[in-house]
């Protein structure tokens, strides 16, 4: 059984970047719905009951076709949001000197250039989806609730939800403004811990 994880901070802790209203809806309604619908789908495949959501998303081809779309969308939604909450922390955390910082600077020329490329990709994504920083430090986007884990076999080290439900109440149609503010709450220390170099 998939379960809604507890948010690692208060609902209002990411204000003013992300409002309490959005965080409550996003966690209690949207994320809860992914969990509930994933569990409903898995009732039809008892042999998968003990599998983690990471395993399911990574091995979609081993999931029965009858529930594969549900596991892809609802399982992906559960995995992505569980990860997203871990990518943020109140007030953000600094990207300290270390492998992640120096490798980002080497790959992009500067951190500012990295921010710009990530923001450009996230802004340009058509429709609903996510923008990710991968372990090879490339930035990629996925549609809907797909996670790069399915295609590449590896989890990202950072991810941004660019579905309208993630920002519309605070930023209306200004996705670029949401993305530029989002860096203020990114938990870079956690991303650095995930990065193996
Ligand atoms: Mn979302």
PDB file of C-alpha atoms and ligand atoms in Angstrom:
ATOM      1  CA  UNK A   1       0.000   0.000   0.000  1.00  0.00           C
ATOM      2  CA  UNK A   2       1.301   3.389  -0.985  1.00  0.00           C
ATOM      3  CA  UNK A   3       0.959   6.035   1.710  1.00  0.00           C
ATOM      4  CA  UNK A   4       0.977   9.824   1.637  1.00  0.00           C
ATOM      5  CA  UNK A   5       4.282  10.921   3.202  1.00  0.00           C
ATOM      6  CA  UNK A   6       4.204  13.577   5.887  1.00  0.00           C
ATOM      7  CA  UNK A   7       5.317  16.932   4.576  1.00  0.00           C
ATOM      8  CA  UNK A   8       8.799  17.602   6.048  1.00  0.00           C
ATOM      9  CA  UNK A   9       7.837  21.195   6.993  1.00  0.00           C
ATOM     10  CA  UNK A  10       4.710  23.201   7.810  1.00  0.00           C
ATOM     11  CA  UNK A  11       2.257  24.059   5.039  1.00  0.00           C
ATOM     12  CA  UNK A  12       3.065  27.754   5.343  1.00  0.00           C
ATOM     13  CA  UNK A  13       6.843  27.254   5.628  1.00  0.00           C
ATOM     14  CA  UNK A  14       7.601  27.954   1.973  1.00  0.00           C
ATOM     15  CA  UNK A  15       5.788  31.292   1.927  1.00  0.00           C
ATOM     16  CA  UNK A  16       5.981  33.697   0.213  1.00  0.00           C
ATOM     17  CA  UNK A  17       7.399  31.599  -2.636  1.00  0.00           C
ATOM     18  CA  UNK A  18       4.633  28.967  -2.382  1.00  0.00           C
ATOM     19  CA  UNK A  19       1.516  29.793  -0.374  1.00  0.00           C
ATOM     20  CA  UNK A  20      -0.016  27.687   2.386  1.00  0.00           C
ATOM     21  CA  UNK A  21      -3.137  27.373   0.212  1.00  0.00           C
ATOM     22  CA  UNK A  22      -1.217  25.800  -2.651  1.00  0.00           C
ATOM     23  CA  UNK A  23       0.812  23.521  -0.380  1.00  0.00           C
ATOM     24  CA  UNK A  24      -2.325  22.205   1.346  1.00  0.00           C
ATOM     25  CA  UNK A  25      -4.161  21.549  -1.914  1.00  0.00           C
ATOM     26  CA  UNK A  26      -1.077  20.110  -3.547  1.00  0.00           C
ATOM     27  CA  UNK A  27      -0.241  17.714  -0.703  1.00  0.00           C
ATOM     28  CA  UNK A  28      -3.643  16.872   0.796  1.00  0.00           C
ATOM     29  CA  UNK A  29      -5.681  16.745  -2.432  1.00  0.00           C
ATOM     30  CA  UNK A  30      -3.453  16.225  -5.473  1.00  0.00           C
ATOM     31  CA  UNK A  31      -0.793  13.982  -3.924  1.00  0.00           C
ATOM     32  CA  UNK A  32      -3.387  12.086  -1.861  1.00  0.00           C
ATOM     33  CA  UNK A  33      -5.375  11.391  -5.033  1.00  0.00           C
ATOM     34  CA  UNK A  34      -2.306   9.900  -6.755  1.00  0.00           C
ATOM     35  CA  UNK A  35      -1.760   7.636  -3.746  1.00  0.00           C
ATOM     36  CA  UNK A  36      -5.409   6.545  -3.596  1.00  0.00           C
ATOM     37  CA  UNK A  37      -5.660   5.840  -7.329  1.00  0.00           C
ATOM     38  CA  UNK A  38      -2.352   3.946  -7.332  1.00  0.00           C
ATOM     39  CA  UNK A  39      -3.608   1.764  -4.488  1.00  0.00           C
ATOM     40  CA  UNK A  40      -6.894   1.154  -6.303  1.00  0.00           C
ATOM     41  CA  UNK A  41      -5.010   0.024  -9.415  1.00  0.00           C
ATOM     42  CA  UNK A  42      -2.679  -2.239  -7.425  1.00  0.00           C
ATOM     43  CA  UNK A  43      -5.669  -4.098  -5.968  1.00  0.00           C
ATOM     44  CA  UNK A  44      -5.848  -5.753  -9.389  1.00  0.00           C
ATOM     45  CA  UNK A  45      -2.234  -6.970  -9.150  1.00  0.00           C
ATOM     46  CA  UNK A  46      -1.703  -8.514  -5.695  1.00  0.00           C
ATOM     47  CA  UNK A  47       1.712  -9.852  -6.767  1.00  0.00           C
ATOM     48  CA  UNK A  48       2.963  -6.252  -6.928  1.00  0.00           C
ATOM     49  CA  UNK A  49       1.663  -5.297  -3.486  1.00  0.00           C
ATOM     50  CA  UNK A  50       5.091  -5.410  -1.845  1.00  0.00           C
ATOM     51  CA  UNK A  51       6.859  -3.399  -4.566  1.00  0.00           C
ATOM     52  CA  UNK A  52       8.012   0.139  -3.851  1.00  0.00           C
ATOM     53  CA  UNK A  53       6.757   2.968  -6.034  1.00  0.00           C
ATOM     54  CA  UNK A  54      10.346   3.424  -7.291  1.00  0.00           C
ATOM     55  CA  UNK A  55      10.390  -0.209  -8.432  1.00  0.00           C
ATOM     56  CA  UNK A  56       7.019   0.139 -10.155  1.00  0.00           C
ATOM     57  CA  UNK A  57       7.997   3.288 -12.073  1.00  0.00           C
ATOM     58  CA  UNK A  58      11.369   1.798 -13.001  1.00  0.00           C
ATOM     59  CA  UNK A  59       9.839  -1.485 -14.183  1.00  0.00           C
ATOM     60  CA  UNK A  60       6.666  -0.335 -15.909  1.00  0.00           C
ATOM     61  CA  UNK A  61       7.180  -3.018 -18.546  1.00  0.00           C
ATOM     62  CA  UNK A  62       6.692  -5.661 -15.831  1.00  0.00           C
ATOM     63  CA  UNK A  63       3.363  -4.177 -14.737  1.00  0.00           C
ATOM     64  CA  UNK A  64       0.272  -5.827 -16.269  1.00  0.00           C
ATOM     65  CA  UNK A  65      -0.945  -3.846 -19.278  1.00  0.00           C
ATOM     66  CA  UNK A  66      -4.401  -3.458 -17.755  1.00  0.00           C
ATOM     67  CA  UNK A  67      -3.045  -1.234 -14.964  1.00  0.00           C
ATOM     68  CA  UNK A  68       0.126   0.087 -16.611  1.00  0.00           C
ATOM     69  CA  UNK A  69      -1.345   3.508 -17.532  1.00  0.00           C
ATOM     70  CA  UNK A  70      -2.636   3.927 -13.966  1.00  0.00           C
ATOM     71  CA  UNK A  71       0.712   2.945 -12.451  1.00  0.00           C
ATOM     72  CA  UNK A  72       2.524   5.243 -14.869  1.00  0.00           C
ATOM     73  CA  UNK A  73       0.329   8.260 -14.079  1.00  0.00           C
ATOM     74  CA  UNK A  74      -0.698   7.703 -10.460  1.00  0.00           C
ATOM     75  CA  UNK A  75       2.474   5.917  -9.368  1.00  0.00           C
ATOM     76  CA  UNK A  76       4.516   8.542 -11.173  1.00  0.00           C
ATOM     77  CA  UNK A  77       2.494  11.250  -9.444  1.00  0.00           C
ATOM     78  CA  UNK A  78       3.134   9.668  -6.050  1.00  0.00           C
ATOM     79  CA  UNK A  79       6.866   9.242  -6.704  1.00  0.00           C
ATOM     80  CA  UNK A  80       7.335  12.701  -8.203  1.00  0.00           C
ATOM     81  CA  UNK A  81       5.538  14.539  -5.418  1.00  0.00           C
ATOM     82  CA  UNK A  82       7.247  12.545  -2.649  1.00  0.00           C
ATOM     83  CA  UNK A  83      10.523  13.608  -4.270  1.00  0.00           C
ATOM     84  CA  UNK A  84       9.416  17.213  -4.880  1.00  0.00           C
ATOM     85  CA  UNK A  85       8.717  17.838  -1.160  1.00  0.00           C
ATOM     86  CA  UNK A  86      12.283  16.664  -0.442  1.00  0.00           C
ATOM     87  CA  UNK A  87      13.696  19.085  -3.008  1.00  0.00           C
ATOM     88  CA  UNK A  88      12.552  22.107  -0.996  1.00  0.00           C
ATOM     89  CA  UNK A  89      13.241  23.470   2.463  1.00  0.00           C
ATOM     90  CA  UNK A  90      12.064  26.657   4.194  1.00  0.00           C
ATOM     91  CA  UNK A  91      14.295  29.514   3.084  1.00  0.00           C
ATOM     92  CA  UNK A  92      16.247  27.187   0.802  1.00  0.00           C
ATOM     93  CA  UNK A  93      19.730  25.911   1.470  1.00  0.00           C
ATOM     94  CA  UNK A  94      23.005  27.054  -0.042  1.00  0.00           C
ATOM     95  CA  UNK A  95      24.872  25.087  -2.687  1.00  0.00           C
ATOM     96  CA  UNK A  96      28.119  24.789  -0.758  1.00  0.00           C
ATOM     97  CA  UNK A  97      31.515  24.364  -2.354  1.00  0.00           C
ATOM     98  CA  UNK A  98      31.835  20.731  -3.380  1.00  0.00           C
ATOM     99  CA  UNK A  99      31.481  18.297  -6.254  1.00  0.00           C
ATOM    100  CA  UNK A 100      27.979  19.327  -7.325  1.00  0.00           C
ATOM    101  CA  UNK A 101      28.792  23.029  -7.415  1.00  0.00           C
ATOM    102  CA  UNK A 102      32.124  22.669  -9.197  1.00  0.00           C
ATOM    103  CA  UNK A 103      30.745  20.143 -11.701  1.00  0.00           C
ATOM    104  CA  UNK A 104      27.745  22.374 -12.496  1.00  0.00           C
ATOM    105  CA  UNK A 105      30.106  25.303 -13.049  1.00  0.00           C
ATOM    106  CA  UNK A 106      32.332  23.158 -15.265  1.00  0.00           C
ATOM    107  CA  UNK A 107      29.411  21.865 -17.351  1.00  0.00           C
ATOM    108  CA  UNK A 108      27.485  25.124 -17.742  1.00  0.00           C
ATOM    109  CA  UNK A 109      30.261  27.701 -17.433  1.00  0.00           C
ATOM    110  CA  UNK A 110      28.613  29.265 -14.375  1.00  0.00           C
ATOM    111  CA  UNK A 111      25.794  28.623 -11.934  1.00  0.00           C
ATOM    112  CA  UNK A 112      23.849  31.504 -13.469  1.00  0.00           C
ATOM    113  CA  UNK A 113      24.009  29.799 -16.846  1.00  0.00           C
ATOM    114  CA  UNK A 114      22.754  26.564 -15.276  1.00  0.00           C
ATOM    115  CA  UNK A 115      19.824  28.405 -13.667  1.00  0.00           C
ATOM    116  CA  UNK A 116      19.055  30.022 -16.998  1.00  0.00           C
ATOM    117  CA  UNK A 117      19.067  26.762 -18.953  1.00  0.00           C
ATOM    118  CA  UNK A 118      16.955  24.933 -16.364  1.00  0.00           C
ATOM    119  CA  UNK A 119      14.498  27.829 -16.273  1.00  0.00           C
ATOM    120  CA  UNK A 120      14.331  27.992 -20.071  1.00  0.00           C
ATOM    121  CA  UNK A 121      13.581  24.257 -20.300  1.00  0.00           C
ATOM    122  CA  UNK A 122      10.965  24.386 -17.545  1.00  0.00           C
ATOM    123  CA  UNK A 123       9.283  27.445 -19.041  1.00  0.00           C
ATOM    124  CA  UNK A 124       9.214  25.986 -22.546  1.00  0.00           C
ATOM    125  CA  UNK A 125       7.652  22.651 -21.547  1.00  0.00           C
ATOM    126  CA  UNK A 126       4.287  22.492 -23.299  1.00  0.00           C
ATOM    127  CA  UNK A 127       1.398  21.496 -21.065  1.00  0.00           C
ATOM    128  CA  UNK A 128       1.853  19.712 -17.737  1.00  0.00           C
ATOM    129  CA  UNK A 129       5.040  18.075 -16.575  1.00  0.00           C
ATOM    130  CA  UNK A 130       8.296  18.307 -14.719  1.00  0.00           C
ATOM    131  CA  UNK A 131      11.806  19.651 -15.168  1.00  0.00           C
ATOM    132  CA  UNK A 132      14.669  17.625 -13.718  1.00  0.00           C
ATOM    133  CA  UNK A 133      18.373  17.878 -12.951  1.00  0.00           C
ATOM    134  CA  UNK A 134      19.838  14.457 -13.690  1.00  0.00           C
ATOM    135  CA  UNK A 135      22.863  12.751 -12.101  1.00  0.00           C
ATOM    136  CA  UNK A 136      24.876  13.549 -15.280  1.00  0.00           C
ATOM    137  CA  UNK A 137      23.883  17.212 -14.698  1.00  0.00           C
ATOM    138  CA  UNK A 138      21.750  17.430 -17.825  1.00  0.00           C
ATOM    139  CA  UNK A 139      18.371  19.124 -17.460  1.00  0.00           C
ATOM    140  CA  UNK A 140      15.449  17.238 -18.947  1.00  0.00           C
ATOM    141  CA  UNK A 141      11.687  17.619 -18.987  1.00  0.00           C
ATOM    142  CA  UNK A 142       8.993  14.958 -18.861  1.00  0.00           C
ATOM    143  CA  UNK A 143       5.293  15.229 -19.627  1.00  0.00           C
ATOM    144  CA  UNK A 144       2.469  14.539 -17.211  1.00  0.00           C
ATOM    145  CA  UNK A 145       3.731  12.404 -14.294  1.00  0.00           C
ATOM    146  CA  UNK A 146       6.503  10.577 -16.113  1.00  0.00           C
ATOM    147  CA  UNK A 147       9.787  10.292 -14.226  1.00  0.00           C
ATOM    148  CA  UNK A 148      13.173   9.838 -15.954  1.00  0.00           C
ATOM    149  CA  UNK A 149      13.575   6.699 -13.836  1.00  0.00           C
ATOM    150  CA  UNK A 150      11.459   4.808 -16.398  1.00  0.00           C
ATOM    151  CA  UNK A 151      13.634   5.712 -19.390  1.00  0.00           C
ATOM    152  CA  UNK A 152      17.078   6.087 -17.818  1.00  0.00           C
ATOM    153  CA  UNK A 153      16.901   3.815 -14.782  1.00  0.00           C
ATOM    154  CA  UNK A 154      18.087   6.610 -12.494  1.00  0.00           C
ATOM    155  CA  UNK A 155      16.308   9.105 -10.280  1.00  0.00           C
ATOM    156  CA  UNK A 156      17.000  12.823 -10.799  1.00  0.00           C
ATOM    157  CA  UNK A 157      18.819  14.781  -8.108  1.00  0.00           C
ATOM    158  CA  UNK A 158      16.380  17.711  -8.286  1.00  0.00           C
ATOM    159  CA  UNK A 159      12.892  18.162  -9.709  1.00  0.00           C
ATOM    160  CA  UNK A 160      10.407  20.968 -10.296  1.00  0.00           C
ATOM    161  CA  UNK A 161       6.658  20.508 -10.709  1.00  0.00           C
ATOM    162  CA  UNK A 162       5.456  22.800 -13.497  1.00  0.00           C
ATOM    163  CA  UNK A 163       1.840  21.620 -13.584  1.00  0.00           C
ATOM    164  CA  UNK A 164      -0.463  24.620 -13.302  1.00  0.00           C
ATOM    165  CA  UNK A 165      -1.790  23.284  -9.964  1.00  0.00           C
ATOM    166  CA  UNK A 166       1.702  23.877  -8.542  1.00  0.00           C
ATOM    167  CA  UNK A 167       1.661  27.637  -9.104  1.00  0.00           C
ATOM    168  CA  UNK A 168      -1.524  29.019 -10.646  1.00  0.00           C
ATOM    169  CA  UNK A 169      -3.151  30.261  -7.423  1.00  0.00           C
ATOM    170  CA  UNK A 170      -0.007  32.263  -6.613  1.00  0.00           C
ATOM    171  CA  UNK A 171       1.370  33.217 -10.016  1.00  0.00           C
ATOM    172  CA  UNK A 172      -1.574  32.818 -12.421  1.00  0.00           C
ATOM    173  CA  UNK A 173      -0.153  32.253 -15.914  1.00  0.00           C
ATOM    174  CA  UNK A 174       3.340  33.502 -15.011  1.00  0.00           C
ATOM    175  CA  UNK A 175       5.189  30.180 -14.927  1.00  0.00           C
ATOM    176  CA  UNK A 176       8.528  31.944 -15.447  1.00  0.00           C
ATOM    177  CA  UNK A 177       8.013  34.001 -12.279  1.00  0.00           C
ATOM    178  CA  UNK A 178       7.171  30.855 -10.270  1.00  0.00           C
ATOM    179  CA  UNK A 179      10.328  29.161 -11.530  1.00  0.00           C
ATOM    180  CA  UNK A 180      12.607  32.107 -10.793  1.00  0.00           C
ATOM    181  CA  UNK A 181      11.200  32.373  -7.231  1.00  0.00           C
ATOM    182  CA  UNK A 182      11.388  28.601  -6.702  1.00  0.00           C
ATOM    183  CA  UNK A 183      15.191  28.703  -6.412  1.00  0.00           C
ATOM    184  CA  UNK A 184      14.714  30.540  -3.090  1.00  0.00           C
ATOM    185  CA  UNK A 185      13.297  27.374  -1.478  1.00  0.00           C
ATOM    186  CA  UNK A 186      15.437  24.733  -3.201  1.00  0.00           C
ATOM    187  CA  UNK A 187      17.250  22.407  -0.808  1.00  0.00           C
ATOM    188  CA  UNK A 188      20.647  22.366  -2.497  1.00  0.00           C
ATOM    189  CA  UNK A 189      22.206  20.554   0.451  1.00  0.00           C
ATOM    190  CA  UNK A 190      19.863  17.617  -0.173  1.00  0.00           C
ATOM    191  CA  UNK A 191      20.618  17.668  -3.912  1.00  0.00           C
ATOM    192  CA  UNK A 192      24.354  17.661  -3.177  1.00  0.00           C
ATOM    193  CA  UNK A 193      23.862  14.599  -0.963  1.00  0.00           C
ATOM    194  CA  UNK A 194      22.161  12.776  -3.867  1.00  0.00           C
ATOM    195  CA  UNK A 195      24.945  13.688  -6.295  1.00  0.00           C
ATOM    196  CA  UNK A 196      27.620  11.025  -6.628  1.00  0.00           C
ATOM    197  CA  UNK A 197      29.900  12.971  -8.981  1.00  0.00           C
TER     198      UNK A 197
HETATM  199 MN1  LIG B   1       1.889  18.541  -8.651  1.00  0.00          MN
END
